[in-house]
Short mmCIF file of C-alpha atoms in Angstrom, two decimals:
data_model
loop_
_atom_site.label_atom_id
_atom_site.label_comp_id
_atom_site.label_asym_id
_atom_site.label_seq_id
_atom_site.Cartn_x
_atom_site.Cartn_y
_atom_site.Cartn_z
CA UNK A 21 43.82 15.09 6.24
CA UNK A 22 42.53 18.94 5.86
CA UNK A 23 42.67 20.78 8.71
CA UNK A 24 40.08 24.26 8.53
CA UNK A 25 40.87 26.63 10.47
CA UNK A 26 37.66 28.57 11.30
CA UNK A 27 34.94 29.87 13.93
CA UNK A 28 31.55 28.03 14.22
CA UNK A 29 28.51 29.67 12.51
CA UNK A 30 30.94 31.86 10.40
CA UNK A 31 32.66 32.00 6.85
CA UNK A 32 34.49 28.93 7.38
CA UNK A 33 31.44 27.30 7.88
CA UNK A 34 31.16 27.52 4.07
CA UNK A 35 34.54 25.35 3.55
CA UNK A 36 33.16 23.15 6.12
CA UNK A 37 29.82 22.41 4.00
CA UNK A 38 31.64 22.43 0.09
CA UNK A 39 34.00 19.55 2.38
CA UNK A 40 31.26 17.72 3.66
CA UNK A 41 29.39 17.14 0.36
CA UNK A 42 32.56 16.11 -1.69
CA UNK A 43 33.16 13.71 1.02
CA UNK A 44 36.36 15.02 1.55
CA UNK A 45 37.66 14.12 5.42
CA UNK A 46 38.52 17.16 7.05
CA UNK A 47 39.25 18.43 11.05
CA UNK A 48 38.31 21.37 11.91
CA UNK A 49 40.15 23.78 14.08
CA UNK A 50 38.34 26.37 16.20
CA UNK A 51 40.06 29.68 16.26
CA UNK A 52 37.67 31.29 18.35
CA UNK A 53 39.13 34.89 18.87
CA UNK A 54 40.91 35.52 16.32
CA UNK A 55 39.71 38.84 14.98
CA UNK A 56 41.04 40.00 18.49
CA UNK A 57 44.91 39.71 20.19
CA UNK A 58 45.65 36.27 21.90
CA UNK A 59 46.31 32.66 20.86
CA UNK A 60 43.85 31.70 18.55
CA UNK A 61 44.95 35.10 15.81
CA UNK A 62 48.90 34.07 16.78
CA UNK A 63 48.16 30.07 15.79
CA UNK A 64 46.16 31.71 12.55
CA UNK A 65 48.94 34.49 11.86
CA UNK A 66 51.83 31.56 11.24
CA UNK A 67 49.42 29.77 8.55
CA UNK A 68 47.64 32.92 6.73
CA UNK A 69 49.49 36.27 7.60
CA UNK A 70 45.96 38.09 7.20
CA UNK A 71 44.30 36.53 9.25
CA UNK A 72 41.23 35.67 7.77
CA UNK A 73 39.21 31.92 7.93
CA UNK A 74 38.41 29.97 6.06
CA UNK A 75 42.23 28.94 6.41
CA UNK A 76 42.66 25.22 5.00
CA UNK A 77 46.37 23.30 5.43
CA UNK A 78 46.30 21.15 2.72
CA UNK A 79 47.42 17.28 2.77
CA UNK A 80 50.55 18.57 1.36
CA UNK A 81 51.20 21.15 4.29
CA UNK A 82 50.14 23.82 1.45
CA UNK A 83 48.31 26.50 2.73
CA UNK A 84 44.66 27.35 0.66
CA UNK A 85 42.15 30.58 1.37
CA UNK A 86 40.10 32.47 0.37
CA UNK A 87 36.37 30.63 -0.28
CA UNK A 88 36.11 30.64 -4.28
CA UNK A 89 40.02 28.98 -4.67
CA UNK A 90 39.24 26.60 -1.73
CA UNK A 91 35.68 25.53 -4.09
CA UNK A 92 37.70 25.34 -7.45
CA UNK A 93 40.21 22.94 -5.22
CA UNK A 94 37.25 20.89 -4.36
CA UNK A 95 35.96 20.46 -7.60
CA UNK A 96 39.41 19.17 -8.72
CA UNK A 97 38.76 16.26 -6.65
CA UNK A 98 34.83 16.02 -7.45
CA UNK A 99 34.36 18.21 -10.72
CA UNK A 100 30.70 16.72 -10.55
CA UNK A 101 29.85 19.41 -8.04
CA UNK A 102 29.80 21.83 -10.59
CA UNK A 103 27.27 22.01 -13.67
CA UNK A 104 29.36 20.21 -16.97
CA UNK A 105 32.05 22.79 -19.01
CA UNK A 106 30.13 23.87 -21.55
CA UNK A 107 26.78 24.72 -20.38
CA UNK A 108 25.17 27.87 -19.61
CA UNK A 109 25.01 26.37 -16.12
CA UNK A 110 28.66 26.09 -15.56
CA UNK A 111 28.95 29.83 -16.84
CA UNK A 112 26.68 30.85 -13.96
CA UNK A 113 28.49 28.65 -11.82
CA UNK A 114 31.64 30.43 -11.82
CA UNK A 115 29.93 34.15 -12.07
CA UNK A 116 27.92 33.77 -9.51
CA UNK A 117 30.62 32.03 -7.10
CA UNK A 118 33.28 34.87 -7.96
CA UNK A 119 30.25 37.63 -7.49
CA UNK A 120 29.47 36.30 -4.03
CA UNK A 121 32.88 36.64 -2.80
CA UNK A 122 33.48 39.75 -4.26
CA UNK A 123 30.42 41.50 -3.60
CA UNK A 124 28.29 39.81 -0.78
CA UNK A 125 31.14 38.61 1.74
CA UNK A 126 33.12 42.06 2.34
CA UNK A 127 29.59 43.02 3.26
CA UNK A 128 30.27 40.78 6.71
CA UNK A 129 33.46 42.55 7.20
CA UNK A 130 32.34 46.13 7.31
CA UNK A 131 28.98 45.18 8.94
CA UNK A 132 30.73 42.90 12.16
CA UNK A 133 33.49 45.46 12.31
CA UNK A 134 32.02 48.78 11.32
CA UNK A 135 34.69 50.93 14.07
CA UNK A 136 37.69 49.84 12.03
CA UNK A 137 36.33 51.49 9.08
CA UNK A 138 34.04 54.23 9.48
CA UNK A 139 35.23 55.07 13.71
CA UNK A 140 32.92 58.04 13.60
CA UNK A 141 29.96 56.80 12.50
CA UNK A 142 30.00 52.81 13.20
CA UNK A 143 26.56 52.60 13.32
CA UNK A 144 25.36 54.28 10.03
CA UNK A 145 27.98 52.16 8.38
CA UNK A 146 26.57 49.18 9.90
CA UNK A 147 22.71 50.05 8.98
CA UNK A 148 24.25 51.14 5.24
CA UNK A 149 25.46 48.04 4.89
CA UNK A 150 23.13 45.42 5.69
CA UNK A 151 20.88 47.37 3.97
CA UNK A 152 22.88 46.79 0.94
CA UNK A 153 23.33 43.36 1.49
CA UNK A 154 19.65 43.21 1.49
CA UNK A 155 19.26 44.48 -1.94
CA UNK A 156 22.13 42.62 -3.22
CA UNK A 157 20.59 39.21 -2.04
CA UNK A 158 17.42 40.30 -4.13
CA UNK A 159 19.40 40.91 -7.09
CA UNK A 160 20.77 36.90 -5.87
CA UNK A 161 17.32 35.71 -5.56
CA UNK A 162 16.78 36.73 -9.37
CA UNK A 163 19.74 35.40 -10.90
CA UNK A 164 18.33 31.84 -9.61
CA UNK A 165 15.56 30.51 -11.42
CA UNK A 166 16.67 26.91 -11.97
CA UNK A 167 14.91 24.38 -10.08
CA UNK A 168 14.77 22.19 -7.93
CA UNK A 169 18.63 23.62 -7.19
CA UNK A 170 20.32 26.84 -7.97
CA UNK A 171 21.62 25.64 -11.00
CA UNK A 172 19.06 23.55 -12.54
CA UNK A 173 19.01 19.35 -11.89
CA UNK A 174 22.05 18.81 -9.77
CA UNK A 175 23.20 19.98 -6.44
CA UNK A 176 26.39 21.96 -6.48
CA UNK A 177 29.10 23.78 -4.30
CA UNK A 178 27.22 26.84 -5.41
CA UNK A 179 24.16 25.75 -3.18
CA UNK A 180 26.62 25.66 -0.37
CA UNK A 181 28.12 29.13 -0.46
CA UNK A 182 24.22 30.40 -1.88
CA UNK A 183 22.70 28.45 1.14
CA UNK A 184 25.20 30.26 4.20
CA UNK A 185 26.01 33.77 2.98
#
């Protein structure tokens, strides 16, 4: 079975959900405290040496991160998540699920830990960011006019990751 290695209410959460609707068993392990020194980051540092949830150990005792491999993983087992190849869906699909990665979740980093980055001016960072988060969720909002889900007639790992970032 998959173990995730994550924190309630935060990026894992993501894994969790993509999981859950391809009915793929899973336990979740709470690393709670991680982004700080103690045993939850030392238990994390022997799987994924940065750190970083969503951390998944495989059925294999392979070791998968980072949110857009752990959703093309998923739709190897359940490729119906995923509007057909082919389609201008699909196309979408994948641009919009690498774009929210690269553009939306860094966002969360810089905002929840704005010292590490900008430690004389944590605050303005912090504003400055969410603020741009803001504007890049509009520029979300318009890419996805399909209805009644984000990609048109079927419900895909893309309404996951849309739905909690």
């Amino acid at each position: 079975m998959i173990k995730v290695y994550g924190v309630p209410g935060w990026g894992s959460t993501i894994s969790e959900l993509m999981l859950t609707l391809a009915d793929i068993p899973y336990q979740f392990v709470d690393v709670s405290g991680f982004d700080h020194e103690g045993t939850s980051r030392e238990l994390l540092k022997t799987l994924n040496p940065l750190c970083q949830i969503p951390t998944l150990a495989l059925e294999n005792d392979e070791i998968m991160t980072e949110t857009a491999a752990i959703a093309l993983m998923v739709l190897d087992r359940r490729p119906d998540l995923a509007p057909p190849v082919g389609r201008a869906e699909r196309q979408q699909f994948q641009r919009l699920l690498v774009w929210l990665v690269a553009n939306v979740y860094p966002t969360f980093t810089f905002a929840d830990y704005p010292e590490r980055w900008a430690p004389d001016a944590p605050e303005q960072l912090k504003k400055n960011v969410i603020e741009y988060r803001k504007s890049l969720y509009i520029w979300l909002n318009s890419q996805l006019t399909a209805e009644p889900y984000a990609f048109g007639e079927q419900l895909t790992l893309g309404n996951a990751a849309n739905l909690l970032i």
